[in-house]
XYZ file of C-alpha atoms in Angstrom:
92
model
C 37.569 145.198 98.958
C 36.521 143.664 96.041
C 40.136 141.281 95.925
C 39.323 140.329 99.594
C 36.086 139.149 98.521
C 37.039 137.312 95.664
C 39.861 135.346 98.299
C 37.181 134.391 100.773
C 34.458 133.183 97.802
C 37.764 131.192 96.393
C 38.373 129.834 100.200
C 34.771 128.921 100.695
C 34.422 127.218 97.027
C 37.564 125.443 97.177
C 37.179 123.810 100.300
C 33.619 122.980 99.727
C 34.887 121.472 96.351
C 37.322 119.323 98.571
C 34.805 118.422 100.682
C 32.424 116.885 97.562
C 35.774 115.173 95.694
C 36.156 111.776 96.973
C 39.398 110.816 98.493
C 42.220 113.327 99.696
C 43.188 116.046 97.712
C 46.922 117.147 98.169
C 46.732 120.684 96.627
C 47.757 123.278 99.680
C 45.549 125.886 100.881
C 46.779 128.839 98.774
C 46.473 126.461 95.633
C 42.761 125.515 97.080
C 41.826 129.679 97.282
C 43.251 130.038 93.681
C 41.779 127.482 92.462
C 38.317 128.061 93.978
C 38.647 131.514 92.546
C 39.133 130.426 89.248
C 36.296 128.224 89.506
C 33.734 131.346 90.580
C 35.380 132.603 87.056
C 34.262 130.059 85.623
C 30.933 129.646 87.210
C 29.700 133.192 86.205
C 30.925 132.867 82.624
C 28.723 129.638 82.458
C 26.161 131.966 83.562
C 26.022 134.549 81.437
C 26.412 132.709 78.251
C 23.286 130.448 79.545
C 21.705 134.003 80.783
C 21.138 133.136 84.577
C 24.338 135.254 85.836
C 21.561 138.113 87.213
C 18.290 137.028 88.487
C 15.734 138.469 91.293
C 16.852 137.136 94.648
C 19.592 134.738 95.547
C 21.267 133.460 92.429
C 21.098 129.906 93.062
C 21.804 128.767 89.634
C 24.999 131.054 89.174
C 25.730 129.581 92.622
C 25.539 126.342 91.732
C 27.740 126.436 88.170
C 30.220 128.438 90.591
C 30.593 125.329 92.464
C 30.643 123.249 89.442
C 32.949 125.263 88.061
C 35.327 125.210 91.588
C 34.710 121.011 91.293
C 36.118 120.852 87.978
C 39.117 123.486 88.605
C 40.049 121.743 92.088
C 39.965 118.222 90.857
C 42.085 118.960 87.291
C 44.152 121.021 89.277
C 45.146 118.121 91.914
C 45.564 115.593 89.564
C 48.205 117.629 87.923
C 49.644 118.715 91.234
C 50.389 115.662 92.263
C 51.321 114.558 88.688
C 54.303 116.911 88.850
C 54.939 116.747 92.348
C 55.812 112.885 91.459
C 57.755 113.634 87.979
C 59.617 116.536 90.452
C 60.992 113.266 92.828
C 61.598 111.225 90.014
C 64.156 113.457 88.695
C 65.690 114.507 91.817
């Protein structure tokens, strides 16, 4: 269960980090879960080192560097999708 989680957070967080990145990303959607997922990785590490990865209630600020972190991972990991989808034609 826990895998299946960790997919749809990755979904959710990728495409919402789509959504916030201006212009058209041209990462797929299994690239977009990954990367979201990786993000959520590095959202809660952010978390703990600052100390807000478990607070009372909703944990809006672990949240919050999630999505930051799923921001950051989705637009790095565009720009160098497309950066080797381009050398790929080149060399063809």
């Amino acid at each position: 269960m826990t895998w299946l989680w960790a997919i749809i957070v990755g979904l959710v967080l990728g495409l919402i980090a789509k959504a916030i990145i201006p212009g058209k990303q041209q990462i797929p959607l299994w690239l977009t879960v990954i990367f979201g997922m990786l993000g959520s990785v590095l959202g809660n590490w952010a978390a703990t080192g600052l100390g807000v990865n478990e607070t009372r209630g909703i944990d809006w600020i672990r949240h919050l560097l999630q999505l930051a972190g799923a921001v950051l991972v989705v637009a790095l990991g565009d720009r160098l999708w497309v950066s080797m989808r381009s050398r790929k034609k080149h060399v063809a």
